[in-house]
Amino acid sequence: MQVDEAAVTPVLNRLRRAQGQLAGVIAMIEAGRDCKDVVTQLAAVSRALDRAGFKIVASGMRQCLAEQEDGTPPMSEEELEKLFLALA
């Protein structure tokens, strides 16, 4: 499955935001910041990654449910469920 071209920019933006937030978490830990602040920022990173993953899955659903140009069969219900659960 390839990421839908229309979703690439938003996904990359979310991943870059998460990358910046993660760098912030690392800096906070290195600076000895309060645990509550670190965990709050870490939760924001996690949400950003989840949203990027959900966007990839949502944008690819059409591709997953249709036969690919190369003749690859569509994903089964079990494969789709496994893909979703990977993000849970």
Coordinates of N, CA, C and O in Angstrom, one line a residue:
M1 N 0.8 -1.2 0.0 CA 0.0 0.0 0.0 C 0.9 1.2 0.0 O 1.8 1.3 0.8
Q2 N 0.6 2.1 -0.9 CA 1.3 3.4 -0.9 C 0.4 4.5 -0.3 O -0.8 4.4 -0.4
V3 N 1.0 5.5 0.3 CA 0.2 6.6 0.9 C -0.4 7.4 -0.2 O 0.3 7.8 -1.2
D4 N -1.6 7.7 -0.1 CA -2.3 8.6 -1.1 C -1.6 9.9 -1.2 O -1.2 10.5 -0.2
E5 N -1.3 10.3 -2.4 CA -0.6 11.6 -2.7 C -1.2 12.8 -1.9 O -0.4 13.6 -1.4
A6 N -2.5 12.8 -1.8 CA -3.1 13.9 -1.1 C -2.9 13.9 0.4 O -3.0 14.9 1.0
A7 N -2.5 12.7 0.9 CA -2.3 12.6 2.3 C -0.8 12.8 2.7 O -0.5 12.9 3.9
V8 N 0.1 12.7 1.7 CA 1.5 12.8 2.0 C 1.9 14.0 2.8 O 2.6 13.9 3.8
T9 N 1.5 15.2 2.3 CA 1.9 16.4 3.0 C 1.4 16.5 4.4 O 2.2 16.8 5.3
P10 N 0.1 16.2 4.7 CA -0.4 16.3 6.1 C 0.3 15.3 6.9 O 0.6 15.5 8.1
V11 N 0.6 14.1 6.4 CA 1.3 13.0 7.2 C 2.7 13.5 7.5 O 3.1 13.4 8.7
L12 N 3.4 14.0 6.5 CA 4.8 14.5 6.8 C 4.8 15.6 7.8 O 5.7 15.7 8.6
N13 N 3.8 16.5 7.7 CA 3.7 17.6 8.6 C 3.5 17.1 10.1 O 4.2 17.6 11.0
R14 N 2.7 16.1 10.2 CA 2.4 15.6 11.5 C 3.7 14.8 12.1 O 4.0 14.9 13.2
L15 N 4.3 14.1 11.2 CA 5.6 13.4 11.6 C 6.7 14.4 12.0 O 7.4 14.2 12.9
R16 N 6.8 15.5 11.2 CA 7.8 16.5 11.5 C 7.5 17.2 12.9 O 8.4 17.5 13.7
R17 N 6.2 17.4 13.1 CA 5.8 18.0 14.4 C 6.1 17.1 15.5 O 6.7 17.5 16.5
A18 N 5.9 15.8 15.3 CA 6.2 14.8 16.4 C 7.7 14.7 16.6 O 8.1 14.6 17.7
Q19 N 8.4 14.8 15.5 CA 9.9 14.8 15.6 C 10.4 15.9 16.5 O 11.2 15.8 17.3
G20 N 9.8 17.1 16.2 CA 10.2 18.3 17.0 C 9.8 18.1 18.5 O 10.5 18.5 19.4
Q21 N 8.6 17.6 18.7 CA 8.1 17.4 20.1 C 9.0 16.4 20.8 O 9.3 16.5 22.0
L22 N 9.4 15.3 20.1 CA 10.3 14.3 20.7 C 11.6 14.9 21.1 O 12.2 14.6 22.1
A23 N 12.2 15.7 20.2 CA 13.4 16.4 20.5 C 13.2 17.3 21.8 O 14.1 17.3 22.6
G24 N 12.0 17.9 21.9 CA 11.7 18.6 23.1 C 11.7 17.8 24.3 O 12.2 18.2 25.4
V25 N 11.1 16.6 24.2 CA 11.1 15.7 25.4 C 12.5 15.3 25.8 O 12.8 15.3 27.0
I26 N 13.3 15.0 24.8 CA 14.7 14.6 25.1 C 15.4 15.7 25.9 O 16.1 15.5 26.9
A27 N 15.2 16.9 25.4 CA 15.8 18.1 26.0 C 15.3 18.3 27.4 O 16.1 18.7 28.3
M28 N 14.0 18.1 27.6 CA 13.4 18.3 28.9 C 14.0 17.3 29.9 O 14.3 17.6 31.0
I29 N 14.2 16.0 29.5 CA 14.7 15.0 30.3 C 16.2 15.4 30.7 O 16.6 15.3 31.8
E30 N 16.9 15.8 29.7 CA 18.3 16.1 29.9 C 18.5 17.3 30.8 O 19.4 17.4 31.6
A31 N 17.5 18.2 30.8 CA 17.5 19.4 31.6 C 16.9 19.1 33.0 O 16.9 20.0 33.9
G32 N 16.4 17.9 33.2 CA 15.9 17.6 34.6 C 14.5 18.2 34.8 O 14.2 18.5 36.0
R33 N 13.7 18.4 33.8 CA 12.4 19.0 34.0 C 11.5 18.1 34.8 O 11.7 16.9 34.9
D34 N 10.5 18.7 35.3 CA 9.5 18.0 36.1 C 8.8 16.9 35.3 O 8.5 17.0 34.1
C35 N 8.6 15.8 36.0 CA 8.0 14.6 35.4 C 6.7 14.9 34.7 O 6.4 14.4 33.6
K36 N 5.9 15.7 35.4 CA 4.5 16.0 34.8 C 4.7 16.6 33.5 O 4.0 16.3 32.5
D37 N 5.6 17.6 33.3 CA 5.8 18.3 32.1 C 6.3 17.3 31.0 O 5.9 17.4 29.8
V38 N 7.2 16.5 31.4 CA 7.8 15.5 30.4 C 6.7 14.6 29.9 O 6.6 14.3 28.7
V39 N 5.9 14.0 30.8 CA 4.9 13.1 30.4 C 3.8 13.8 29.6 O 3.3 13.2 28.6
T40 N 3.5 15.0 29.9 CA 2.5 15.8 29.1 C 3.0 15.9 27.7 O 2.3 15.7 26.7
Q41 N 4.3 16.3 27.5 CA 4.8 16.5 26.2 C 5.0 15.1 25.5 O 4.7 15.0 24.3
L42 N 5.3 14.1 26.2 CA 5.4 12.7 25.6 C 4.0 12.3 25.1 O 3.9 11.6 24.0
A43 N 3.0 12.6 25.8 CA 1.6 12.3 25.4 C 1.3 13.0 24.1 O 0.6 12.4 23.2
A44 N 1.8 14.2 23.9 CA 1.5 15.0 22.7 C 2.2 14.3 21.5 O 1.7 14.2 20.4
V45 N 3.4 13.8 21.8 CA 4.2 13.1 20.7 C 3.4 11.9 20.3 O 3.3 11.6 19.1
S46 N 2.9 11.1 21.3 CA 2.2 9.9 21.0 C 1.0 10.2 20.2 O 0.7 9.5 19.2
R47 N 0.2 11.2 20.5 CA -1.0 11.6 19.8 C -0.6 12.0 18.3 O -1.3 11.6 17.4
A48 N 0.4 12.8 18.1 CA 0.9 13.2 16.8 C 1.2 12.0 15.9 O 0.8 11.9 14.8
L49 N 1.9 11.0 16.5 CA 2.2 9.8 15.8 C 1.0 9.0 15.5 O 0.8 8.4 14.4
D50 N 0.1 8.9 16.4 CA -1.2 8.1 16.2 C -2.0 8.8 15.1 O -2.5 8.1 14.2
R51 N -2.1 10.1 15.1 CA -2.8 10.8 14.0 C -2.2 10.6 12.6 O -2.9 10.4 11.6
A52 N -0.8 10.6 12.6 CA -0.2 10.3 11.3 C -0.5 8.9 10.8 O -0.8 8.7 9.7
G53 N -0.4 8.0 11.8 CA -0.7 6.6 11.4 C -2.2 6.4 10.9 O -2.4 5.7 9.9
F54 N -3.1 7.0 11.6 CA -4.5 6.9 11.3 C -4.7 7.6 9.9 O -5.5 7.1 9.1
K55 N -4.1 8.7 9.6 CA -4.2 9.3 8.3 C -3.7 8.4 7.2 O -4.3 8.3 6.2
I56 N -2.6 7.8 7.5 CA -2.1 6.8 6.5 C -3.0 5.7 6.2 O -3.3 5.4 5.0
V57 N -3.6 5.1 7.3 CA -4.5 4.0 7.1 C -5.8 4.5 6.4 O -6.3 3.9 5.5
A58 N -6.3 5.6 6.9 CA -7.6 6.1 6.3 C -7.4 6.5 4.8 O -8.3 6.2 4.0
S59 N -6.3 7.1 4.5 CA -6.1 7.5 3.1 C -5.9 6.3 2.2 O -6.1 6.3 1.0
G60 N -5.4 5.2 2.8 CA -5.1 4.0 2.0 C -6.2 3.0 2.0 O -6.1 2.0 1.3
M61 N -7.3 3.2 2.7 CA -8.4 2.3 2.7 C -8.9 1.9 1.3 O -9.2 0.8 1.0
R62 N -9.1 2.9 0.5 CA -9.5 2.7 -0.9 C -8.6 1.7 -1.6 O -9.0 0.8 -2.3
Q63 N -7.3 2.0 -1.4 CA -6.3 1.1 -2.1 C -6.4 -0.3 -1.5 O -6.2 -1.3 -2.2
C64 N -6.6 -0.4 -0.2 CA -6.6 -1.7 0.5 C -7.8 -2.6 0.1 O -7.7 -3.8 0.1
L65 N -8.9 -1.9 -0.2 CA -10.1 -2.6 -0.5 C -10.3 -2.9 -2.0 O -11.2 -3.6 -2.4
A66 N -9.4 -2.5 -2.9 CA -9.5 -2.7 -4.3 C -8.2 -3.5 -4.8 O -7.2 -3.4 -4.2
E67 N -8.4 -4.2 -5.8 CA -7.3 -4.9 -6.4 C -6.3 -3.9 -7.0 O -6.7 -2.9 -7.5
Q68 N -5.0 -4.2 -6.7 CA -4.0 -3.3 -7.1 C -3.7 -3.4 -8.6 O -4.1 -4.4 -9.3
E69 N -3.1 -2.4 -9.2 CA -2.8 -2.4 -10.6 C -2.0 -3.6 -11.1 O -2.1 -4.1 -12.2
D70 N -1.1 -4.1 -10.2 CA -0.3 -5.2 -10.5 C -0.9 -6.6 -10.3 O -0.3 -7.6 -10.4
G71 N -2.2 -6.5 -10.0 CA -3.0 -7.8 -9.8 C -3.0 -8.3 -8.4 O -3.6 -9.3 -8.1
T72 N -2.3 -7.6 -7.5 CA -2.4 -8.0 -6.1 C -3.8 -7.9 -5.5 O -4.5 -6.9 -5.7
P73 N -4.2 -9.0 -4.9 CA -5.6 -9.0 -4.4 C -5.8 -7.9 -3.3 O -4.8 -7.6 -2.6
P74 N -7.0 -7.5 -3.0 CA -7.3 -6.6 -1.9 C -7.0 -7.2 -0.6 O -6.9 -8.4 -0.5
M75 N -6.8 -6.4 0.4 CA -6.5 -6.9 1.8 C -7.8 -7.5 2.3 O -8.9 -7.1 2.1
S76 N -7.6 -8.6 3.1 CA -8.7 -9.3 3.7 C -9.1 -8.5 4.9 O -8.4 -7.6 5.4
E77 N -10.3 -8.8 5.4 CA -10.8 -8.1 6.7 C -9.8 -8.3 7.8 O -9.6 -7.4 8.6
E78 N -9.3 -9.5 7.9 CA -8.3 -9.9 9.0 C -7.0 -9.0 8.8 O -6.5 -8.5 9.8
E79 N -6.6 -8.8 7.6 CA -5.4 -8.0 7.4 C -5.6 -6.5 7.8 O -4.8 -5.9 8.4
L80 N -6.8 -6.0 7.4 CA -7.2 -4.7 7.8 C -7.3 -4.5 9.3 O -6.8 -3.5 9.8
E81 N -7.9 -5.5 9.9 CA -8.0 -5.4 11.4 C -6.7 -5.4 12.0 O -6.4 -4.6 12.9
K82 N -5.8 -6.2 11.6 CA -4.4 -6.3 12.1 C -3.7 -4.9 11.9 O -3.0 -4.4 12.8
L83 N -3.9 -4.3 10.8 CA -3.3 -3.0 10.5 C -3.8 -1.9 11.5 O -3.1 -1.2 12.0
F84 N -5.2 -1.9 11.7 CA -5.7 -1.0 12.7 C -5.2 -1.3 14.1 O -4.9 -0.3 14.8
L85 N -5.2 -2.5 14.5 CA -4.7 -2.9 15.8 C -3.3 -2.5 16.0 O -2.9 -2.3 17.2
A86 N -2.5 -2.5 15.0 CA -1.1 -2.1 15.1 C -1.0 -0.7 15.7 O 0.0 -0.3 16.3
L87 N -2.0 0.2 15.4 CA -2.0 1.5 15.9 C -2.6 1.7 17.3 O -2.5 2.8 17.9
A88 N -3.3 0.7 17.7 CA -4.0 0.8 19.0 C -3.1 0.7 20.2 O -2.0 0.2 20.2

